[in-house]
Tab-separated table of C-alpha atoms in Angstrom:
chain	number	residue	atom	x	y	z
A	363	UNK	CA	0.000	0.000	0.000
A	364	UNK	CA	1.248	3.297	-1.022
A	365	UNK	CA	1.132	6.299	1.735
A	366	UNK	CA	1.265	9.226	0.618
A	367	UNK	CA	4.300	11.802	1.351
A	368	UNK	CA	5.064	15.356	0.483
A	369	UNK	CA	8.139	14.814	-0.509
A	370	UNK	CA	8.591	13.672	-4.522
A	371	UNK	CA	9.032	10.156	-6.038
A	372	UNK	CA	11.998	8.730	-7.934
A	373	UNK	CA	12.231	5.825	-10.534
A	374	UNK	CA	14.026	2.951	-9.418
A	375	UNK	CA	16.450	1.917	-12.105
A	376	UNK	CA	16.186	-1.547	-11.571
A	377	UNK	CA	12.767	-2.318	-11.061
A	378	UNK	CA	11.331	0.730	-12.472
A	379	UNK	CA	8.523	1.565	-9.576
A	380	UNK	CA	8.170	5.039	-8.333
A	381	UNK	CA	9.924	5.316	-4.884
A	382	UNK	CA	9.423	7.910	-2.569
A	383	UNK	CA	12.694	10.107	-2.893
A	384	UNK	CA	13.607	9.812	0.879
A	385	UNK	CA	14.171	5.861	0.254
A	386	UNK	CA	15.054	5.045	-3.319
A	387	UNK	CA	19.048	4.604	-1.856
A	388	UNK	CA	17.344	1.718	0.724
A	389	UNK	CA	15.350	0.722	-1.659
A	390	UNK	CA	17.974	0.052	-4.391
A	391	UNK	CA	20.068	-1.508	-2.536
A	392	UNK	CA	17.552	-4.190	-1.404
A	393	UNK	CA	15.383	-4.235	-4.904
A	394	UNK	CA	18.904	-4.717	-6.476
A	395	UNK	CA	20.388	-7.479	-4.113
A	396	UNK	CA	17.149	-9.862	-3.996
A	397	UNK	CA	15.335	-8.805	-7.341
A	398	UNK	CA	15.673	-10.272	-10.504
A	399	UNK	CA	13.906	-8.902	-13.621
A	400	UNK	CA	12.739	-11.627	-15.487
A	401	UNK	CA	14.032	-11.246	-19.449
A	402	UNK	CA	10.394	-12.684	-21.169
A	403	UNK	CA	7.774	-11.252	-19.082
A	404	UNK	CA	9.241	-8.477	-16.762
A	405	UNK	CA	8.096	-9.517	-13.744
A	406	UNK	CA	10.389	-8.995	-10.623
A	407	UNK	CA	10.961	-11.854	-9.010
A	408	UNK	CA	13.253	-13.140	-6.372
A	409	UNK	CA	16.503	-13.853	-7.334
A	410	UNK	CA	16.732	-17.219	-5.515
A	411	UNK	CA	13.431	-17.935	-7.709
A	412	UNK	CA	14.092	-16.895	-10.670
A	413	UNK	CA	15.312	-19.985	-12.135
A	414	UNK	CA	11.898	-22.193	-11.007
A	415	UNK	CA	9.867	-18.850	-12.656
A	416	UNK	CA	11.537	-19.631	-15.800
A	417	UNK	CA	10.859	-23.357	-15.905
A	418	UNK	CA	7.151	-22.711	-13.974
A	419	UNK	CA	6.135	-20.073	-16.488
A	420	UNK	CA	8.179	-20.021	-19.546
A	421	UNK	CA	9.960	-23.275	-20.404
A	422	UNK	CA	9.181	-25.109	-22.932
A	423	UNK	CA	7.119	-27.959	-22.264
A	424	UNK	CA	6.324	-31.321	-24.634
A	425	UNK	CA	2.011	-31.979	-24.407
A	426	UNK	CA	1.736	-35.669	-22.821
A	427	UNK	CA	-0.605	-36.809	-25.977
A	428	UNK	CA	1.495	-36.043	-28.890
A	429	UNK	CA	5.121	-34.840	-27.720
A	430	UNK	CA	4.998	-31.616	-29.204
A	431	UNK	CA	7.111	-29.038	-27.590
A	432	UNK	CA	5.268	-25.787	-26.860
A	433	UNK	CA	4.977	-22.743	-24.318
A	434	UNK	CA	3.356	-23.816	-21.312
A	435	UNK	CA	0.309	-21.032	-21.233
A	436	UNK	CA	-0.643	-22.305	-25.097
A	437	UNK	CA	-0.352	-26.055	-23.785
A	438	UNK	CA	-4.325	-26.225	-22.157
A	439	UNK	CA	-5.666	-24.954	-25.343
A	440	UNK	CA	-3.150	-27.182	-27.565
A	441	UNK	CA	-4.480	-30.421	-25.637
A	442	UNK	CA	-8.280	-28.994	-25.684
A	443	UNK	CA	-8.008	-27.999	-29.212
A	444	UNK	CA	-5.542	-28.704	-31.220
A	445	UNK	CA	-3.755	-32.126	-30.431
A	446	UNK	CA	-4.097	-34.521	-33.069
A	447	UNK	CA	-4.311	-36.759	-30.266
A	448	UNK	CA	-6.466	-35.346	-28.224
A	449	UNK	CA	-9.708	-37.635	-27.312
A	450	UNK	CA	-13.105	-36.647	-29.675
A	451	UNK	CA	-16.487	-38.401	-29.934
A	452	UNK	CA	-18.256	-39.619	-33.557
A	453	UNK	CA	-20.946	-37.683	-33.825
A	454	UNK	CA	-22.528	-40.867	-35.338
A	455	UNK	CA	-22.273	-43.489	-32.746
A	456	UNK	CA	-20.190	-41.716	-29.914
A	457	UNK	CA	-17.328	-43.469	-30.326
A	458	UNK	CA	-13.951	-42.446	-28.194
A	459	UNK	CA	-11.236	-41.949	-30.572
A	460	UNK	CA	-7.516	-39.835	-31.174
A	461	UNK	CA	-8.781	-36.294	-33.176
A	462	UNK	CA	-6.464	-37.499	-36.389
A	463	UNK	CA	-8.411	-40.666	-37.214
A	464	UNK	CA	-12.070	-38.707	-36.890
A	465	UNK	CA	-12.453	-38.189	-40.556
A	466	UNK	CA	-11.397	-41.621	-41.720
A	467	UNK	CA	-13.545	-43.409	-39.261
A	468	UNK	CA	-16.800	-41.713	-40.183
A	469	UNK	CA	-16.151	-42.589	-43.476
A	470	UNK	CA	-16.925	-46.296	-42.674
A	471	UNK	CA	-18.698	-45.294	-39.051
A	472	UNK	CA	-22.107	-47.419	-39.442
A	473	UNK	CA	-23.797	-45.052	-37.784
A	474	UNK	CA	-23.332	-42.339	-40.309
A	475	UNK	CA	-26.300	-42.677	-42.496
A	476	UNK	CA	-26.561	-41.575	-46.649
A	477	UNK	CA	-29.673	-40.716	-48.653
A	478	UNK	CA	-31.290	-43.474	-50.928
A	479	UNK	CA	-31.799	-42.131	-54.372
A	480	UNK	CA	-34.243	-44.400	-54.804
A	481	UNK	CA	-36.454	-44.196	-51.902
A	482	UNK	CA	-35.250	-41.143	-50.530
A	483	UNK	CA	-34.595	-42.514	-47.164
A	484	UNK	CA	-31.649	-41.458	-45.050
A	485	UNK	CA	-29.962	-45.249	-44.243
A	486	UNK	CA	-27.340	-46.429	-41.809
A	487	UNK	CA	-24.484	-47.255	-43.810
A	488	UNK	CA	-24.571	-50.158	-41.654
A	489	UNK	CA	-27.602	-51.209	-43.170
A	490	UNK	CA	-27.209	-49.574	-46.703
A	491	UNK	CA	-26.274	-53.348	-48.409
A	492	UNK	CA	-29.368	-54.987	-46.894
A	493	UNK	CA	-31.851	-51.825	-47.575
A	494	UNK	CA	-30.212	-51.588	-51.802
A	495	UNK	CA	-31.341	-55.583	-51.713
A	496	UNK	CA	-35.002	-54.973	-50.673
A	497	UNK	CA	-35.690	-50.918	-51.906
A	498	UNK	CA	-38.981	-50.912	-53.255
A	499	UNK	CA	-37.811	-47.416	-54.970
A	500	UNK	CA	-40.998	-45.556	-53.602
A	501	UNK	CA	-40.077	-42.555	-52.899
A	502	UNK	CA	-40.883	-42.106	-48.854
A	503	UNK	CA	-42.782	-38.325	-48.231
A	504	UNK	CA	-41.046	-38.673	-44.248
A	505	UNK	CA	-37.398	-38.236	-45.077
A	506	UNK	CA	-35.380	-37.725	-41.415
A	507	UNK	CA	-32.427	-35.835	-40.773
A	508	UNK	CA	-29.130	-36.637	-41.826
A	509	UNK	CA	-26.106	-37.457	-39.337
């Protein structure tokens, strides 16, 4: 908490705060002896710290699904969002699979259904051989969503 004095302020050279003039010798010598001005994100921090700050906030870390080696405060959204490895459900039948293989399982995912040009049914793919077998080709007026 700041209290405020008559006297005027000076700017401490090392950790650039306004100091009240009567203590910026006191201060500087303490601020410079036990502060350490951290090179990426200018934070002061305490010298005997300043080596866990790095490696706590700025080292690079690898993500724990796919090994890639990022900044630490991108690595939450990285495993939420972008990891090819991350964990994602099929839409189609809720399936628990690694992001990268998404597309080429619903391809095949029997769940997925396609529209019948013939009957103009939305069909599991599942069930698509069976259903081309026995399509009577009339057109159905109650066509459902597609998934």
């Amino acid at each position: 908490m700041e209290v405020a004095s008559e006297g005027s302020t000076s700017i401490c050279s090392h950790c650039d705060r306004a100091i009240p003039s009567s203590n910026i010798d006191l201060h500087y010598a303490h601020c410079s002896r036990n502060l350490k001005k951290c090179k990426i994100c200018g934070d002061m921090v305490p010298k005997k710290h300043a080596e866990e700050h790095f490696l706590n906030t700025h080292a690079p870390v690898a993500c724990s699904l796919c090994s890639e080696t990022m900044e630490r405060e991108i690595l939450a959204v990285h495993k939420g969002e972008n990891c090819p490895q991350r964990i994602v459900t099929c839409e189609f039948c809720e399936f628990p699979l690694p992001a990268i293989d998404l597309a080429e399982h619903q391809e095949v995912c029997g769940n997925r259904t396609e529209l019948c040009h013939m009957c103009n049914r939305y069909i599991r793919l599942r069930e698509r051989y069976n259903h081309e077998s026995r399509c009577t080709g009339l057109p159905d007026t109650t066509v459902g969503s597609s998934r």
